[in-house]
PDB file of C-alpha atoms and ligand atoms in Angstrom:
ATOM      1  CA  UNK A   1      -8.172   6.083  64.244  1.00  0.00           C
ATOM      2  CA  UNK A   2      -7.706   6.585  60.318  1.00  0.00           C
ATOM      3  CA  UNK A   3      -3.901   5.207  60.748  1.00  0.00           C
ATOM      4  CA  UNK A   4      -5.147   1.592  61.702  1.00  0.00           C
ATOM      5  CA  UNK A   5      -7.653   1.663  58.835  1.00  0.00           C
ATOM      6  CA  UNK A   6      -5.475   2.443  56.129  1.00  0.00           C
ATOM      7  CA  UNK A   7      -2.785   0.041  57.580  1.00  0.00           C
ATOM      8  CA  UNK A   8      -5.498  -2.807  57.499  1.00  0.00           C
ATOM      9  CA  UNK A   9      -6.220  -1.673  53.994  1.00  0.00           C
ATOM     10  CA  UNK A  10      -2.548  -2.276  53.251  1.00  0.00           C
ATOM     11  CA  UNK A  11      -2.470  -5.474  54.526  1.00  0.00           C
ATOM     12  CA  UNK A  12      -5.275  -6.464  53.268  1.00  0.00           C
ATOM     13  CA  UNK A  13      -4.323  -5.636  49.246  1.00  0.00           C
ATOM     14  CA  UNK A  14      -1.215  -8.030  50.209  1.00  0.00           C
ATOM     15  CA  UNK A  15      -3.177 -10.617  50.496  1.00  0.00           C
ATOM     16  CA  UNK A  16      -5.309 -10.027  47.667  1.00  0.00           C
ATOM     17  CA  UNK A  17      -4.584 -12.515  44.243  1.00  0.00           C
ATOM     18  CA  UNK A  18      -3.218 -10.679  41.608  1.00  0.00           C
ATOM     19  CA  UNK A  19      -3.276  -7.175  43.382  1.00  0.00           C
ATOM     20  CA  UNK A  20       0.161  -7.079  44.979  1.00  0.00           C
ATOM     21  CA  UNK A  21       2.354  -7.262  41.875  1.00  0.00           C
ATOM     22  CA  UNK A  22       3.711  -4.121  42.677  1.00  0.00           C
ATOM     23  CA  UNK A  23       4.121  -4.794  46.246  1.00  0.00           C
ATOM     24  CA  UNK A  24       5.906  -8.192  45.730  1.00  0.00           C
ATOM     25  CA  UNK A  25       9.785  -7.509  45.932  1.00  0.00           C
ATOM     26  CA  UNK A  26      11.043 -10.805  44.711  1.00  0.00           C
ATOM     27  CA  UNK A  27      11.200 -11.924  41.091  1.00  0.00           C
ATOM     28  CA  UNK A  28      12.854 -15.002  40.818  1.00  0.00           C
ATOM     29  CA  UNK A  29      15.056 -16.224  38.541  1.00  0.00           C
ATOM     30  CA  UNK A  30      17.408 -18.486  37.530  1.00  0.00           C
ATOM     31  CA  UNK A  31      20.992 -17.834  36.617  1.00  0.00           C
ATOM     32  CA  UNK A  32      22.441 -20.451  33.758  1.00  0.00           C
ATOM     33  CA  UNK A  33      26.571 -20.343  33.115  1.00  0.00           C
ATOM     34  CA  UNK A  34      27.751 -22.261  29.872  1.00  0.00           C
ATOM     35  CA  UNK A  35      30.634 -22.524  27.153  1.00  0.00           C
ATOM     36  CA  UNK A  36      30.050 -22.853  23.959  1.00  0.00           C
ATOM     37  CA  UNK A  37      33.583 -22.699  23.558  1.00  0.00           C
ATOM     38  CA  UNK A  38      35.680 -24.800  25.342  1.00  0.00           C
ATOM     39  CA  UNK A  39      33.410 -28.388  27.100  1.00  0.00           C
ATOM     40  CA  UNK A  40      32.723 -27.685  30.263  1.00  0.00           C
ATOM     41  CA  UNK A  41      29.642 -28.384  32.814  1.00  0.00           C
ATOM     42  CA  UNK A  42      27.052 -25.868  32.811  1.00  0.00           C
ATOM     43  CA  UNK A  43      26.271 -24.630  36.307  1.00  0.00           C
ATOM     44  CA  UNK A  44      22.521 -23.108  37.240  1.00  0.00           C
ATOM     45  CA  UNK A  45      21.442 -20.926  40.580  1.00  0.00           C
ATOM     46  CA  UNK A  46      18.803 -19.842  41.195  1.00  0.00           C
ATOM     47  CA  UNK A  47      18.600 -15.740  42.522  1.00  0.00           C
ATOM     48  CA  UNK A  48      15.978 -12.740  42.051  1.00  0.00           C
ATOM     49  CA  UNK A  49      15.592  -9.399  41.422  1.00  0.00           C
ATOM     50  CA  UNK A  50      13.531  -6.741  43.007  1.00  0.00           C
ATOM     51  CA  UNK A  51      10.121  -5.569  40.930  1.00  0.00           C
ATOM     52  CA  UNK A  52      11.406  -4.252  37.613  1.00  0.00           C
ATOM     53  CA  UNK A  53      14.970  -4.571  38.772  1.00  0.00           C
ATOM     54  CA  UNK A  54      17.531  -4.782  36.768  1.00  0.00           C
ATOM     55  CA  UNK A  55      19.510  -8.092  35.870  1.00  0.00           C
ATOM     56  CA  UNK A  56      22.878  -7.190  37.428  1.00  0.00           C
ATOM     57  CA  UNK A  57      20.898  -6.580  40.550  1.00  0.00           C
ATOM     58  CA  UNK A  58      20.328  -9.724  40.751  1.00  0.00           C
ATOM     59  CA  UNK A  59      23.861 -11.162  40.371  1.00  0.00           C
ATOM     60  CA  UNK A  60      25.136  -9.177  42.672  1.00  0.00           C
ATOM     61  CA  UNK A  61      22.810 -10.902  45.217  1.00  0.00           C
ATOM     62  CA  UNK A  62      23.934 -14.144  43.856  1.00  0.00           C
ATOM     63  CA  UNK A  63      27.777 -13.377  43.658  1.00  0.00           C
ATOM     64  CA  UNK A  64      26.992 -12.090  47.466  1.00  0.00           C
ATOM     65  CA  UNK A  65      25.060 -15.187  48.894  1.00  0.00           C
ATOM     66  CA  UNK A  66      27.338 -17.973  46.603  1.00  0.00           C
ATOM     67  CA  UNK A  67      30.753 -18.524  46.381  1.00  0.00           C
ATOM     68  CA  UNK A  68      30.202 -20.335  43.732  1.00  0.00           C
ATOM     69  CA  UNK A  69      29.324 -17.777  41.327  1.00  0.00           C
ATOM     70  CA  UNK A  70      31.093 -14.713  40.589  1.00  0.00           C
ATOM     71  CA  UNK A  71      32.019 -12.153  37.410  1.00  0.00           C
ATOM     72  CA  UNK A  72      33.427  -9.299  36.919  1.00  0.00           C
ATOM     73  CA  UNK A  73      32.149  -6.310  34.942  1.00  0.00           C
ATOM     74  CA  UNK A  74      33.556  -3.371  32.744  1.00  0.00           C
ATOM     75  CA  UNK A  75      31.819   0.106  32.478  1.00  0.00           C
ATOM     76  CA  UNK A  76      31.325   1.301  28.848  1.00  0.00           C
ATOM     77  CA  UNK A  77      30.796   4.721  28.723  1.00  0.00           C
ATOM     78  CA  UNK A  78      28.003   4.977  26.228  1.00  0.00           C
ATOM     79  CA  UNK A  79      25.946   1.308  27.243  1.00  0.00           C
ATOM     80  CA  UNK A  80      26.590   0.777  31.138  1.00  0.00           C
ATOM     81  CA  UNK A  81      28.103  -2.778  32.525  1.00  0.00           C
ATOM     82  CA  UNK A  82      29.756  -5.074  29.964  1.00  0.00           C
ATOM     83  CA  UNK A  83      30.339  -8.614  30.999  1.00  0.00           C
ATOM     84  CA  UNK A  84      34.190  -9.235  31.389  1.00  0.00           C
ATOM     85  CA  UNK A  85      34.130 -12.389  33.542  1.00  0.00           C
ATOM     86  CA  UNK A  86      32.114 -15.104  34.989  1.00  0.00           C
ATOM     87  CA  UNK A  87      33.979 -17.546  37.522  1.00  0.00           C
ATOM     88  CA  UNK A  88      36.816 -16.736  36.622  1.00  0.00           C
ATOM     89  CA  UNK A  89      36.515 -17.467  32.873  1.00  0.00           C
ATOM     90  CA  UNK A  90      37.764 -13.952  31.448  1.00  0.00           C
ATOM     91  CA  UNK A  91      36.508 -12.536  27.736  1.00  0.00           C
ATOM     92  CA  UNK A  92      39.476 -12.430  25.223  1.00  0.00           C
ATOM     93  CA  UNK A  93      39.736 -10.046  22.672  1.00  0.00           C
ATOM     94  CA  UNK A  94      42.686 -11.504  21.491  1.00  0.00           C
ATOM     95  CA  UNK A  95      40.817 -15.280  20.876  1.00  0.00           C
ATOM     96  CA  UNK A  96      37.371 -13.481  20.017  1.00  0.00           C
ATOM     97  CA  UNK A  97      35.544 -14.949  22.907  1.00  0.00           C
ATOM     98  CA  UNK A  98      32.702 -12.496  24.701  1.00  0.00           C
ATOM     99  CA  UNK A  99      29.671 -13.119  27.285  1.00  0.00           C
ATOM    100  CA  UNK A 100      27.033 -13.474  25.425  1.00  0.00           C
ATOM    101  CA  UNK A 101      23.399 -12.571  27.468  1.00  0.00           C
ATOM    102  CA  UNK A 102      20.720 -14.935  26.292  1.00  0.00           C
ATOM    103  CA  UNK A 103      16.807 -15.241  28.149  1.00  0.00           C
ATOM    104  CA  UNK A 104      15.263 -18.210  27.581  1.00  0.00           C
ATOM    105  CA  UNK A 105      11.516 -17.109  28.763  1.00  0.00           C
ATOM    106  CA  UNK A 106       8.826 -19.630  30.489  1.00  0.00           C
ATOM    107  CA  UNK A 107       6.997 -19.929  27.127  1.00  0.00           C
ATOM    108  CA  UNK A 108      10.749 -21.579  26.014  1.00  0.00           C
ATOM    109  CA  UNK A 109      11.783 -19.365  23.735  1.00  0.00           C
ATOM    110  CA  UNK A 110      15.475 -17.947  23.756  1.00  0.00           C
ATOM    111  CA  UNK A 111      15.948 -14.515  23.160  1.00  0.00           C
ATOM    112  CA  UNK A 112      19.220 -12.401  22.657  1.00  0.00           C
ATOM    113  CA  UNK A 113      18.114  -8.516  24.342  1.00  0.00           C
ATOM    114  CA  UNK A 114      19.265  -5.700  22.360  1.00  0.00           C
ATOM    115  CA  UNK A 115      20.274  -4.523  25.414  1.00  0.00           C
ATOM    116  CA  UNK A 116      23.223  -5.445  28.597  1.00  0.00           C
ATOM    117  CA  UNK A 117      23.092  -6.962  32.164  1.00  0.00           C
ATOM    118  CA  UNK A 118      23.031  -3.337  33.354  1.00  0.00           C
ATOM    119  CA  UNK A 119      19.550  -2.555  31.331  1.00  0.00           C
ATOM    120  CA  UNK A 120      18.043  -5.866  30.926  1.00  0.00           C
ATOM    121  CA  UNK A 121      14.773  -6.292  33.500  1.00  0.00           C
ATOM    122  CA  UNK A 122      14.016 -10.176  34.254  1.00  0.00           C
ATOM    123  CA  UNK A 123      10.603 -11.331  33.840  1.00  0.00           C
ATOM    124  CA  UNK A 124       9.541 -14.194  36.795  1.00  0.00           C
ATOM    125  CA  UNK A 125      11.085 -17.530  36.535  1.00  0.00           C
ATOM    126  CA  UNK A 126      13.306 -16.546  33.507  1.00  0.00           C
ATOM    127  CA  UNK A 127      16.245 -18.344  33.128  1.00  0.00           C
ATOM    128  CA  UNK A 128      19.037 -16.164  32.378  1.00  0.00           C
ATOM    129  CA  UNK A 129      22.063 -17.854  29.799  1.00  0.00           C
ATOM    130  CA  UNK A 130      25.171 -16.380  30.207  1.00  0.00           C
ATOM    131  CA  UNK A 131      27.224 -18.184  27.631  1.00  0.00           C
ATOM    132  CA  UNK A 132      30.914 -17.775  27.015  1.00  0.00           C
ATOM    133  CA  UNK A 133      30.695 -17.479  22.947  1.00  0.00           C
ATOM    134  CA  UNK A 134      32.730 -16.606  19.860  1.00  0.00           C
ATOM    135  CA  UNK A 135      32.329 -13.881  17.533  1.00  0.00           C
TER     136      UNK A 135
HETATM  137  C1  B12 B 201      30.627  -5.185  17.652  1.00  0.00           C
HETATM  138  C2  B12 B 201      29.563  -5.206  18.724  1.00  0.00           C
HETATM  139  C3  B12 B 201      29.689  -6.148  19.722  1.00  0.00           C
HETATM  140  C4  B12 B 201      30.906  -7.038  19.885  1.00  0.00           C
HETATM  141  C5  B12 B 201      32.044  -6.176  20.528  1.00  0.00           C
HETATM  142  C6  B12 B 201      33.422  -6.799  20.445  1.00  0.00           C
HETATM  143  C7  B12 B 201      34.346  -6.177  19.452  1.00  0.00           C
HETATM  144  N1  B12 B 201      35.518  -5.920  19.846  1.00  0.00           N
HETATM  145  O1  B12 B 201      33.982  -5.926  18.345  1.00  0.00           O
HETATM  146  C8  B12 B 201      30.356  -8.192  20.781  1.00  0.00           C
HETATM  147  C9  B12 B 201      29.927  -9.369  19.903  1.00  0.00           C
HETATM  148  C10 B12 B 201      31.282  -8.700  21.877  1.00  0.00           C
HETATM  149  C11 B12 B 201      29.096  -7.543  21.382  1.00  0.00           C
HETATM  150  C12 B12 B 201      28.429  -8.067  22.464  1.00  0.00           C
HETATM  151  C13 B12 B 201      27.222  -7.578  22.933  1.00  0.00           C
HETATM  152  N2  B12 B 201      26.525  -6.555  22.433  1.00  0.00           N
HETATM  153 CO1  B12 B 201      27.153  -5.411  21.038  1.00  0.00          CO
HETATM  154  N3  B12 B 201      27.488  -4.330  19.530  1.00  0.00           N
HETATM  155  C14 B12 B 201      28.475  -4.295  18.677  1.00  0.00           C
HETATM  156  C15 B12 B 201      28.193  -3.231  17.599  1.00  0.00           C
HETATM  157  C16 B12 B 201      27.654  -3.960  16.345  1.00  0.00           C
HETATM  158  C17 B12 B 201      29.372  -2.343  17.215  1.00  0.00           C
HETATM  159  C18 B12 B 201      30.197  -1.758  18.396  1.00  0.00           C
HETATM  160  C19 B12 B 201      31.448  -1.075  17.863  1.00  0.00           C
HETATM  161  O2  B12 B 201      32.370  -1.746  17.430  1.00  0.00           O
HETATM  162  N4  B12 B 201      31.485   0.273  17.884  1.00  0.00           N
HETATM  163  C20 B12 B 201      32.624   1.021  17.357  1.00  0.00           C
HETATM  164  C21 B12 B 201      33.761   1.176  18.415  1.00  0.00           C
HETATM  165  C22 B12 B 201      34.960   1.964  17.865  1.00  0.00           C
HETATM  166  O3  B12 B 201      33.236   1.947  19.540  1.00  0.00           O
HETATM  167  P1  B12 B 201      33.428   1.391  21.020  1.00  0.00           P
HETATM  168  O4  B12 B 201      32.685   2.297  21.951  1.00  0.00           O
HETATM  169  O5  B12 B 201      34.841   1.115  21.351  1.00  0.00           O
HETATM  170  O6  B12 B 201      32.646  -0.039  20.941  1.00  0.00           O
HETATM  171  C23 B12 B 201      32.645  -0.905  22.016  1.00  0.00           C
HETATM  172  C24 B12 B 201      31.300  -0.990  22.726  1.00  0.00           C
HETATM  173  O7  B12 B 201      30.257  -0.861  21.778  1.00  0.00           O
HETATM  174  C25 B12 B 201      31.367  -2.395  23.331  1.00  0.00           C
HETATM  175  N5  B12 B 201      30.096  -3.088  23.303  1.00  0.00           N
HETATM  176  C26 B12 B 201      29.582  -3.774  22.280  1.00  0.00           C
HETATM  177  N6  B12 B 201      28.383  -4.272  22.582  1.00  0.00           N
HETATM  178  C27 B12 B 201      28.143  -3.887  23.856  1.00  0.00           C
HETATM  179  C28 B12 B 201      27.028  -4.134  24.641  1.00  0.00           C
HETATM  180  C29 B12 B 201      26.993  -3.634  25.944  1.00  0.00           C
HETATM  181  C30 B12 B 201      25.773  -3.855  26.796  1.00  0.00           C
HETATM  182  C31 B12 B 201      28.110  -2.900  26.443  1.00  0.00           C
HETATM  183  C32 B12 B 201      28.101  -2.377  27.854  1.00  0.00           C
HETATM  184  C33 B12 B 201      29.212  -2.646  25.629  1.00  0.00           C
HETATM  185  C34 B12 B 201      29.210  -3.144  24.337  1.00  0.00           C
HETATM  186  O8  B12 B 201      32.278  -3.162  22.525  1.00  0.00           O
HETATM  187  C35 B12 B 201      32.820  -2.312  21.498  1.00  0.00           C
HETATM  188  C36 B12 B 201      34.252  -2.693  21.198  1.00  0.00           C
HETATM  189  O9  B12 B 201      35.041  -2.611  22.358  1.00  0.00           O
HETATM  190  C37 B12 B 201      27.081  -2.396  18.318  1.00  0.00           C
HETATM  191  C38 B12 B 201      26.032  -1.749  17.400  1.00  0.00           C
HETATM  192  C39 B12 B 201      26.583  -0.543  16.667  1.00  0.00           C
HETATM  193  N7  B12 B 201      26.390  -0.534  15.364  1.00  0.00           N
HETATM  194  O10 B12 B 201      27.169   0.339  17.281  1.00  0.00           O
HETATM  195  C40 B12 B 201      26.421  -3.452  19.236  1.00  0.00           C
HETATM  196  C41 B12 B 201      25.744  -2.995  20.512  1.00  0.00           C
HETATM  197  C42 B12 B 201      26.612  -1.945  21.202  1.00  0.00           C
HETATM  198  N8  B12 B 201      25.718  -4.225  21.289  1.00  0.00           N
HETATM  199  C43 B12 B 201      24.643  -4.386  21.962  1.00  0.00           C
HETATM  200  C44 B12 B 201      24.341  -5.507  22.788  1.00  0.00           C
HETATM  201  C45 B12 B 201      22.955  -5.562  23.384  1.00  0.00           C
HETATM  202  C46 B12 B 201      25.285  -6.512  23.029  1.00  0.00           C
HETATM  203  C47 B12 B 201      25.110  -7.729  23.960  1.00  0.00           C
HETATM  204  C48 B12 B 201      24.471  -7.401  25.316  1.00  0.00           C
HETATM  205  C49 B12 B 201      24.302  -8.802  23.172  1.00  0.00           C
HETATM  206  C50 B12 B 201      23.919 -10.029  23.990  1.00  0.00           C
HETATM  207  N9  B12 B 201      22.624 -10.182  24.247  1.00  0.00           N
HETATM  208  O11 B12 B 201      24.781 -10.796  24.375  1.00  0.00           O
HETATM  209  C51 B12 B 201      26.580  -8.229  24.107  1.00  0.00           C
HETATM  210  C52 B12 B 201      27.328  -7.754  25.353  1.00  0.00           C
HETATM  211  C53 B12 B 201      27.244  -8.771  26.476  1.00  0.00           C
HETATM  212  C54 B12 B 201      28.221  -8.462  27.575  1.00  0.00           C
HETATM  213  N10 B12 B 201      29.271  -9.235  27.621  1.00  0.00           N
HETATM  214  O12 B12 B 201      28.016  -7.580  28.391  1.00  0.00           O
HETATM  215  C55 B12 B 201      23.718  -3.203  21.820  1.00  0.00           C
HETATM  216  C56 B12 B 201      23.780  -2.301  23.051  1.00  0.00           C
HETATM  217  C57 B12 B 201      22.444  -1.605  23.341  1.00  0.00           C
HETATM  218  C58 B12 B 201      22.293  -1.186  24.763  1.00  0.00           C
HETATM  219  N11 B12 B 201      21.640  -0.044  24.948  1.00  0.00           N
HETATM  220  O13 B12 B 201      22.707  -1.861  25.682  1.00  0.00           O
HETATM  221  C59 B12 B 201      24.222  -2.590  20.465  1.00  0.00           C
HETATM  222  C60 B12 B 201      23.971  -1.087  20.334  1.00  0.00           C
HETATM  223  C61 B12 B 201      23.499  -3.350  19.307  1.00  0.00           C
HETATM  224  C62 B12 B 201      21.991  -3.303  19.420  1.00  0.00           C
HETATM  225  N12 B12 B 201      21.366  -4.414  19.760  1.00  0.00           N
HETATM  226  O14 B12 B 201      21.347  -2.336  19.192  1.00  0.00           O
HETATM  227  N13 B12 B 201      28.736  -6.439  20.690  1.00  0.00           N
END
């Protein structure tokens, strides 16, 4: 008897506004590939990460369920995941080019985290910039 009740009262938080934030497993967001570099067209999907996932979560989903994304990643030792590639387009030492991780945020600001694609955590509906820079 208690089992159906507390199933009901499950069910019943899901369908509650604003209480099943930390039920809902899907934060969407947006994936944005540029050059800043050489001209070329910028190409947006759209993906999402599970609550308080992490970023390359995310575009590993993507990279799974689109052939038209993909990127490759190296592991530092000390920070995680560092961005080596994305569709093909390969960082160059050499030339000074790097993946540079920008958010723009729904209040359209642009922020650079302090942080990598293995650490950052997407807020809903952020668009995520990955933009093939100089330094
Ligand atoms: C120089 C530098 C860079 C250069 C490295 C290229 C080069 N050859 O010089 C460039 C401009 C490419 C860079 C990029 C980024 N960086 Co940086 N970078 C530094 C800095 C200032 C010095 C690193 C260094 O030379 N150490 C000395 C050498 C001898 O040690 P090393 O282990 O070989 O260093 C390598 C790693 O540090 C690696 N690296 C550099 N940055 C990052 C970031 C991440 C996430 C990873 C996995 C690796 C990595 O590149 C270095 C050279 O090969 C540090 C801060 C500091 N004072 O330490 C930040 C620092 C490491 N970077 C940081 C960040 C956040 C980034 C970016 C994510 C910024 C962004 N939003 O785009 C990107 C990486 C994006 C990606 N592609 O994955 C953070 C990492 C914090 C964290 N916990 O994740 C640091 C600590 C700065 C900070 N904000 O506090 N970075």
């Amino acid at each position: 008897m208690k089992i159906p009740i507390l199933l009901s009262a499950a069910l019943l938080l899901l369908l509650l506004p604003g209480v099943p934030a930390a039920f809902s497993s899907q934060t969407p967001i947006k994936i944005l590939v540029t050059n800043s570099v050489t001209p070329s067209p910028d190409r947006t999907y759209s993906t999402y990460v599970v609550y308080r996932g992490i970023l390359i979560g995310g575009m590993r989903r993507l990279q799974m369920s689109n052939k038209g994304f993909k990127f490759t990643y190296k592991e530092d030792a000390n920070y995680g995941p560092s961005l080596q590639s994305v569709n093909g387009l390969v960082r160059s030492p050499k030339r000074r080019t790097y993946w540079q991780l920008l958010v723009q945020t729904t209040s359209d600001k642009t922020i650079r985290p302090n942080v990598g694609i293995g650490c950052y955590i997407p807020n809903a509906n952020d668009t995520i910039i990955l933009k093939y820079s100089t330094y």
